[in-house]
Coordinates of C-alpha atoms in Angstrom, one line a residue:
X1 CA 2.3 180.2 82.5
X2 CA 1.7 177.6 80.1
X3 CA 5.0 176.4 78.3
X4 CA 2.9 175.9 75.1
X5 CA -0.2 175.0 73.2
X6 CA 0.2 171.3 73.1
X7 CA -2.6 170.3 75.3
X8 CA -5.2 172.2 73.7
X9 CA -3.8 171.5 70.4
X10 CA -4.6 167.5 71.4
X11 CA -7.8 168.1 72.9
X12 CA -9.3 169.9 69.5
X13 CA -7.6 167.1 67.5
X14 CA -9.6 164.6 69.5
X15 CA -12.8 166.4 68.4
X16 CA -12.0 166.6 65.2
X17 CA -10.6 170.5 65.1
X18 CA -13.5 172.0 65.5
X19 CA -11.9 175.1 64.7
X20 CA -10.9 174.7 61.4
X21 CA -14.7 174.9 60.9
X22 CA -15.0 178.8 60.7
X23 CA -13.9 182.2 60.1
X24 CA -12.3 184.0 62.3
X25 CA -11.4 187.4 63.9
X26 CA -8.9 186.8 67.1
X27 CA -8.9 189.9 69.6
X28 CA -6.7 190.9 72.3
X29 CA -5.9 193.8 74.3
X30 CA -6.0 194.6 77.5
X31 CA -9.5 196.4 77.0
X32 CA -12.2 196.7 74.7
X33 CA -12.3 193.1 73.4
X34 CA -15.1 192.0 75.2
X35 CA -16.7 195.2 73.2
X36 CA -15.1 195.4 70.1
X37 CA -15.9 191.3 69.3
X38 CA -19.4 192.5 70.7
X39 CA -19.8 195.2 67.9
X40 CA -18.2 192.6 65.2
X41 CA -20.1 190.2 66.0
X42 CA -23.8 191.8 65.7
X43 CA -22.0 194.2 62.5
X44 CA -21.7 190.5 60.8
X45 CA -25.0 189.2 61.7
X46 CA -26.9 192.6 60.4
X47 CA -25.1 191.6 57.1
X48 CA -27.3 188.1 57.7
X49 CA -23.9 185.8 58.5
X50 CA -24.0 183.1 60.9
X51 CA -21.9 184.5 63.5
X52 CA -20.7 183.0 67.0
X53 CA -18.6 185.1 69.7
X54 CA -16.8 183.5 72.5
X55 CA -15.1 185.9 75.0
X56 CA -14.3 185.8 79.2
X57 CA -14.9 186.1 81.7
X58 CA -18.6 185.9 82.2
X59 CA -20.3 188.2 85.0
X60 CA -23.3 186.4 86.2
X61 CA -23.6 183.2 84.2
X62 CA -20.9 180.9 81.9
X63 CA -23.3 180.8 79.4
X64 CA -22.9 184.3 78.2
X65 CA -19.3 182.8 77.4
X66 CA -20.8 181.6 73.6
X67 CA -22.9 183.2 71.8
X68 CA -24.4 182.7 68.9
X69 CA -26.1 184.9 66.5
X70 CA -26.2 187.3 69.4
X71 CA -27.8 185.0 71.9
X72 CA -26.3 183.6 74.5
X73 CA -25.8 179.3 74.0
X74 CA -28.7 177.2 76.6
X75 CA -27.3 175.5 79.6
X76 CA -27.8 172.4 77.4
X77 CA -26.3 173.1 74.5
X78 CA -22.9 174.0 77.4
X79 CA -23.5 170.8 79.2
X80 CA -23.1 168.8 75.6
X81 CA -20.3 170.5 74.7
X82 CA -18.6 170.5 77.5
X83 CA -19.3 166.5 77.9
X84 CA -17.5 166.2 74.3
X85 CA -14.8 167.8 75.5
X86 CA -15.0 166.2 78.8
X87 CA -14.9 162.9 77.0
X88 CA -11.5 163.5 74.9
X89 CA -10.1 165.0 77.6
X90 CA -10.4 161.5 79.6
X91 CA -9.1 159.3 76.6
X92 CA -6.0 161.6 76.5
X93 CA -5.5 161.0 80.4
X94 CA -6.3 156.9 79.3
X95 CA -3.5 157.4 76.6
X96 CA -0.8 159.7 78.1
X97 CA -1.1 162.4 75.4
X98 CA -1.0 166.4 75.8
X99 CA -4.3 166.7 76.0
X100 CA -4.0 165.2 79.6
X101 CA -3.1 168.3 80.9
X102 CA -5.8 170.3 79.4
X103 CA -7.2 173.2 81.7
X104 CA -10.7 174.1 82.5
X105 CA -10.1 177.2 80.3
X106 CA -9.3 174.8 77.7
X107 CA -11.7 172.6 77.9
X108 CA -14.5 176.0 77.6
X109 CA -12.6 177.0 74.8
X110 CA -13.0 173.5 72.8
X111 CA -16.4 173.8 73.9
X112 CA -16.9 176.7 72.5
X113 CA -15.4 175.4 69.2
X114 CA -17.6 172.6 69.0
X115 CA -20.9 174.6 69.4
X116 CA -19.9 176.9 66.3
X117 CA -19.3 173.9 64.2
X118 CA -22.6 172.4 65.5
X119 CA -24.4 175.6 64.5
X120 CA -22.8 176.4 61.3
X121 CA -21.3 179.9 62.4
X122 CA -19.4 181.0 59.3
X123 CA -17.3 183.6 61.2
X124 CA -16.5 184.4 64.9
X125 CA -14.9 187.1 67.2
X126 CA -12.9 185.3 69.2
X127 CA -11.6 187.1 72.7
X128 CA -8.3 185.9 74.2
X129 CA -8.9 185.0 77.6
X130 CA -5.1 186.1 78.9
X131 CA -2.3 187.1 76.8
X132 CA -2.3 185.9 73.5
X133 CA 0.4 183.9 72.7
X134 CA 0.2 180.8 74.9
X135 CA -3.5 181.3 75.4
X136 CA -6.0 178.7 74.5
X137 CA -7.8 180.5 71.8
X138 CA -4.7 180.4 69.7
X139 CA -5.5 177.7 68.0
X140 CA -7.5 179.3 65.4
X141 CA -6.0 180.6 62.2
X142 CA -7.4 184.4 62.6
X143 CA -7.3 185.9 58.9
X144 CA -7.4 189.6 61.2
X145 CA -6.2 189.6 64.4
X146 CA -6.9 192.9 66.8
X147 CA -4.7 194.1 69.4
X148 CA -6.7 197.0 70.7
X149 CA -4.4 198.7 73.5
X150 CA -1.4 197.2 75.7
X151 CA -1.4 198.7 79.4
X152 CA 0.2 197.0 82.5
X153 CA -1.7 193.8 83.8
X154 CA -1.2 190.1 84.7
X155 CA 2.9 191.7 85.1
X156 CA 3.7 188.4 86.8
X157 CA 2.6 186.4 83.7
X158 CA 2.7 188.9 81.0
X159 CA 5.7 190.4 81.8
X160 CA 6.9 193.9 83.5
X161 CA 7.0 196.2 80.9
X162 CA 4.3 197.6 78.2
X163 CA 7.2 196.3 75.2
X164 CA 6.9 193.1 77.3
X165 CA 3.1 192.3 77.4
X166 CA 2.6 193.6 73.7
X167 CA 5.2 191.0 72.8
X168 CA 3.0 188.4 74.2
X169 CA -0.5 190.2 72.9
X170 CA 0.6 189.9 69.3
X171 CA 1.4 186.2 69.3
X172 CA -2.0 186.3 68.0
X173 CA -0.8 187.1 64.7
X174 CA -0.7 184.6 62.1
X175 CA 1.8 185.0 58.8
X176 CA 0.2 186.6 56.3
X177 CA -3.2 188.0 58.4
X178 CA -3.9 191.6 59.1
X179 CA -3.6 193.8 62.5
X180 CA -5.3 196.3 63.5
X181 CA -4.3 198.6 66.6
X182 CA -4.6 201.9 68.1
X183 CA -0.7 201.8 68.7
X184 CA 1.2 203.4 66.4
X185 CA 5.0 203.1 66.3
X186 CA 6.2 206.1 68.2
X187 CA 4.8 204.0 71.1
X188 CA 6.7 200.9 72.6
X189 CA 4.3 198.4 72.5
X190 CA 3.5 199.7 69.1
X191 CA 6.7 199.3 68.1
X192 CA 7.1 195.4 69.3
X193 CA 3.8 195.2 67.5
X194 CA 4.8 196.6 63.9
X195 CA 8.6 194.3 64.7
X196 CA 6.0 190.9 64.4
X197 CA 4.1 192.1 61.5
X198 CA 7.2 192.6 59.8
X199 CA 8.5 189.5 60.7
X200 CA 5.0 187.4 59.2
X201 CA 4.6 189.7 56.7
X202 CA 1.5 191.0 57.8
X203 CA 0.0 194.3 56.7
X204 CA -0.8 196.7 60.0
X205 CA -3.8 199.5 60.0
X206 CA -3.9 201.8 62.3
X207 CA -7.2 203.3 63.8
X208 CA -6.9 207.4 63.8
X209 CA -9.3 208.0 66.6
X210 CA -7.5 210.3 69.7
X211 CA -6.5 207.9 72.8
X212 CA -8.5 210.6 74.2
X213 CA -11.8 210.0 72.9
X214 CA -14.5 207.9 74.7
X215 CA -14.4 204.2 74.9
X216 CA -17.4 203.9 72.8
X217 CA -15.7 205.5 69.8
X218 CA -12.3 203.7 70.1
X219 CA -14.1 200.4 70.2
X220 CA -16.4 201.8 67.5
X221 CA -13.4 202.7 65.4
X222 CA -11.4 199.2 65.9
X223 CA -14.8 197.1 64.9
X224 CA -15.3 199.2 61.7
X225 CA -11.4 198.9 60.7
X226 CA -12.1 195.0 61.1
X227 CA -15.1 195.4 58.8
X228 CA -13.2 197.2 56.3
X229 CA -10.8 194.6 55.9
X230 CA -13.1 191.7 55.7
X231 CA -14.6 194.2 53.0
X232 CA -11.0 194.1 51.4
X233 CA -11.3 190.1 51.7
X234 CA -14.4 190.6 49.5
X235 CA -16.9 189.4 52.3
X236 CA -20.4 189.3 51.6
X237 CA -23.4 189.3 53.6
X238 CA -26.4 187.0 52.8
X239 CA -27.5 189.6 49.8
X240 CA -24.5 189.5 48.2
X241 CA -23.1 193.2 49.1
X242 CA -19.7 193.8 50.5
X243 CA -19.7 193.6 54.3
X244 CA -18.4 197.1 55.9
X245 CA -18.5 199.7 58.3
X246 CA -21.7 200.8 57.4
X247 CA -23.2 197.9 59.0
X248 CA -22.4 199.0 62.5
X249 CA -25.6 201.2 62.9
X250 CA -27.5 202.1 65.7
X251 CA -29.2 198.8 65.7
X252 CA -25.6 196.6 65.5
X253 CA -24.7 199.2 68.4
X254 CA -27.4 198.2 70.7
X255 CA -26.9 194.5 70.2
X256 CA -23.5 195.0 71.2
X257 CA -24.1 195.7 74.7
X258 CA -22.4 194.2 77.2
X259 CA -23.4 193.5 81.0
X260 CA -21.2 195.4 83.5
X261 CA -19.5 197.6 80.9
X262 CA -20.4 201.3 81.4
X263 CA -23.8 199.7 82.2
X264 CA -26.3 201.9 83.5
X265 CA -29.2 201.6 86.0
X266 CA -31.4 204.1 87.8
X267 CA -32.0 202.5 91.8
X268 CA -35.4 203.4 93.3
X269 CA -34.1 204.3 97.2
X270 CA -36.9 206.0 99.9
X271 CA -38.3 208.6 97.2
X272 CA -35.9 209.3 95.0
X273 CA -33.9 207.4 92.1
X274 CA -29.9 206.7 92.8
X275 CA -27.8 206.9 89.3
X276 CA -26.0 203.4 89.1
X277 CA -23.1 202.6 87.2
X278 CA -21.3 199.0 86.9
X279 CA -18.3 198.5 85.2
X280 CA -15.7 196.1 85.2
X281 CA -12.6 198.9 84.4
X282 CA -9.7 197.0 87.0
X283 CA -6.4 199.1 85.8
X284 CA -6.2 202.9 86.3
X285 CA -6.0 203.9 83.0
X286 CA -9.3 202.3 82.2
X287 CA -11.2 203.5 85.2
X288 CA -10.0 207.2 83.8
X289 CA -11.3 206.5 80.6
X290 CA -14.3 205.3 82.4
X291 CA -14.8 208.0 84.7
X292 CA -14.2 211.1 81.8
X293 CA -17.0 209.5 79.9
X294 CA -19.6 209.2 82.0
X295 CA -18.8 212.6 83.5
X296 CA -20.3 213.9 80.0
X297 CA -23.5 212.8 81.1
X298 CA -25.0 215.9 82.9
X299 CA -26.5 213.1 85.7
X300 CA -23.1 212.0 86.3
X301 CA -21.2 214.9 86.4
X302 CA -21.2 215.2 90.0
X303 CA -18.2 213.1 92.3
X304 CA -19.7 209.6 93.0
X305 CA -20.0 207.3 95.9
X306 CA -17.8 203.9 94.5
X307 CA -17.8 200.4 95.7
X308 CA -14.3 199.0 95.1
X309 CA -13.1 195.9 95.0
X310 CA -9.3 194.7 93.4
X311 CA -7.8 191.3 92.3
X312 CA -4.4 191.2 94.6
X313 CA -2.3 191.4 90.9
X314 CA -3.4 195.2 90.3
X315 CA -2.2 198.4 90.2
X316 CA -4.4 199.2 93.4
X317 CA -2.7 202.3 94.3
X318 CA -2.6 203.7 90.9
X319 CA -6.3 202.4 90.5
X320 CA -7.5 204.2 94.0
X321 CA -5.6 207.3 92.5
X322 CA -7.8 207.9 89.4
X323 CA -10.9 207.3 91.2
X324 CA -9.7 209.7 93.6
X325 CA -10.4 212.3 91.7
X326 CA -13.8 211.9 91.2
X327 CA -15.5 209.9 94.2
X328 CA -15.9 212.0 97.3
X329 CA -16.9 208.4 99.0
X330 CA -15.2 204.8 98.4
X331 CA -16.3 201.4 99.6
X332 CA -14.2 198.6 99.9
X333 CA -15.0 195.1 99.9
X334 CA -14.2 191.6 99.2
X335 CA -13.2 190.1 96.0
X336 CA -16.4 188.4 96.3
X337 CA -16.0 184.3 95.4
X338 CA -12.0 184.7 94.7
X339 CA -9.1 184.4 97.5
X340 CA -7.3 186.7 95.2
X341 CA -8.4 190.3 96.5
X342 CA -6.8 192.8 98.1
X343 CA -7.8 193.4 101.8
X344 CA -9.8 195.8 101.7
X345 CA -8.0 197.6 104.6
X346 CA -4.8 197.8 102.2
X347 CA -7.0 199.7 99.9
X348 CA -8.4 201.9 103.0
X349 CA -5.0 202.7 103.8
X350 CA -3.9 203.4 99.7
X351 CA -7.2 205.4 100.2
X352 CA -6.3 207.6 103.7
X353 CA -2.7 208.5 101.8
X354 CA -4.8 210.0 98.9
X355 CA -6.9 211.8 101.2
X356 CA -9.4 210.0 99.9
X357 CA -12.7 209.4 102.6
X358 CA -13.4 205.6 102.3
X359 CA -15.3 202.7 104.7
X360 CA -14.8 199.4 104.9
X361 CA -17.6 196.5 104.6
X362 CA -16.6 192.7 103.9
X363 CA -20.0 191.9 102.6
X364 CA -20.8 192.8 98.9
X365 CA -24.2 192.9 99.5
X366 CA -24.0 194.9 102.3
X367 CA -21.3 197.8 100.9
X368 CA -24.5 198.0 98.0
X369 CA -27.2 198.8 101.0
X370 CA -24.7 201.0 102.2
X371 CA -23.4 203.1 99.3
X372 CA -27.1 203.7 98.0
X373 CA -27.4 205.6 101.6
X374 CA -24.4 207.8 101.3
X375 CA -25.2 208.5 97.5
X376 CA -28.9 209.0 98.3
X377 CA -28.1 211.5 101.2
X378 CA -25.4 213.2 99.1
X379 CA -27.7 213.4 96.2
X380 CA -24.4 211.8 94.5
X381 CA -24.1 208.4 92.0
X382 CA -22.8 205.3 92.4
X383 CA -19.8 203.4 90.9
X384 CA -19.7 199.7 91.6
X385 CA -16.3 199.0 90.1
X386 CA -12.7 197.1 90.0
X387 CA -13.6 193.4 88.6
X388 CA -16.5 192.0 86.7
X389 CA -16.2 189.4 89.8
X390 CA -17.8 192.5 92.1
X391 CA -20.4 193.4 89.2
X392 CA -21.6 189.6 88.5
X393 CA -22.5 189.6 92.3
X394 CA -24.6 192.8 92.7
X395 CA -25.4 193.0 89.3
X396 CA -28.9 191.1 89.9
X397 CA -29.8 192.7 93.2
X398 CA -29.2 196.6 91.4
X399 CA -31.3 195.4 88.3
X400 CA -34.3 194.1 90.6
X401 CA -33.9 197.5 92.4
X402 CA -34.3 199.2 89.1
X403 CA -37.1 200.2 86.7
X404 CA -36.2 199.7 82.5
X405 CA -35.6 203.0 81.3
X406 CA -39.1 203.1 80.0
X407 CA -40.4 203.5 83.4
X408 CA -37.8 205.4 84.2
X409 CA -38.3 207.8 81.7
X410 CA -35.0 207.7 80.8
X411 CA -33.4 209.8 78.6
X412 CA -31.8 208.8 75.1
X413 CA -28.2 207.2 75.5
X414 CA -28.9 206.3 80.0
X415 CA -30.0 202.6 79.6
X416 CA -30.0 199.6 81.7
X417 CA -26.7 198.5 79.4
X418 CA -25.5 201.1 77.1
X419 CA -23.2 200.4 74.2
X420 CA -19.4 200.3 74.2
X421 CA -18.4 199.3 78.0
X422 CA -14.7 199.1 78.7
X423 CA -14.5 195.9 78.5

C-alpha cells in the first residue's frame, strides 16, 4: 500500500493541477460505486451541465474509464492526455521529485483530469479505485463524498475488519463536505464514518432505503441524495432550474447503464435461447444481492448454471456458498489475463465441500461454450460472475451471439444492459 499521495500531487502540479478546474462528487464503497457515479453523470447531463465520469476497472476497453457527456473518450484523446502525463512523469524522474514514483493508475487518473479540463467539464463524478484515503483520486476536493457500503475486501491492504476498511474509505471526506452513505450509527462501519465526519465538521446524510432493497433502488437512493445536496448548494442546470432527484428519470437511468453490471443477454443456441447474465460481483454479500434481485425476473427464477473466476484475495468460500443457494452447476475457470486468480481446482474443492455440482474448464471461452450447453439442456439460465476480468474476456462473444432486445422481443426490463447494476 502506498504511504502517501505525494507522487500523485506532484504529477498533477506538473500538469497545472487540472483537478481544480471542475467540481467533484467523490464516490467510494465496496460495491455500487460505478453505478452511482453513472447515475450522477446522467442526471447532471440531463440538466444540461457539462459532466465527466472517471471509474475503474474497465470491462473491455480502457477508454471506458473516462466519460464526458455520457460518452467514453476516444483513443486519440486518451493517448494525447497520457502522453502529457508521461512527459510530466519523465520530467519528475529527471528532477528526482515525488512523481518519479507515480504508478500507472496515477498516470491514468491524471489523464482523466486533463481530459476533463480540456473538455471544460463543470462537474465530475470520480470513483475511487481502491480504498479512498491513499487512492490516486484523493487529490480532488470533493464537495460531496459518497460511501456506498462497507464489506470485507482487499483486507491485506485496507484492513481486516469493516471498521478498519471504513476508516480508509471515508478518507475521501474533506472538511465541510457532505457525506452520503447507506450506513447508520448502529453499524460498526457507520460509526467510523460518523466519527470522521464529526472530526471534520461535515454533515452526514443517510439514505432511507432498507439494506434488503433491490440493488438498483439503493443506487438510485444514493444518487438522489447527492442531487438533493447539490440542490441545497444551489446548483442549477443550463435552464437555471435547480438540480434534484427528479433528474433521475427513465432517460437518465437508461443512460447510466454500465457493462458487466447485471447485464442481460439472450443467446441463441440450437433452436432455443439461453438467458445470460453477466455481473462482476466478487464478494459474498454482493453476489447474494445480485442473485436475490435476479430471482424477481420470472425468466431467471429457476436455478442457474454459473461460470466463475475469482481473484486470490477474495472470500472464495463465502462467494461459492452464496452461489450454492441458486446454482445447479458451476464451471470454474482461470482468471483471464491475470496471475492473481484462485485455482479452479481449489474452487472445485470448496464446491464439493458444499455439495455443489461443479466442473473445471481452465479456458474461459471453452467454459462459456460448456455453460451454454448445460444451461440449454437443463432449461436454465447462465450466470457469468466473480470478476470483471472474466466479464471482459467473454462479453464480446456473448454479445455477438445475442440478438438485440428488439430482435429478441424482450419484455420491458430484460435488455442487454439494464440499469442499476452491482458495480
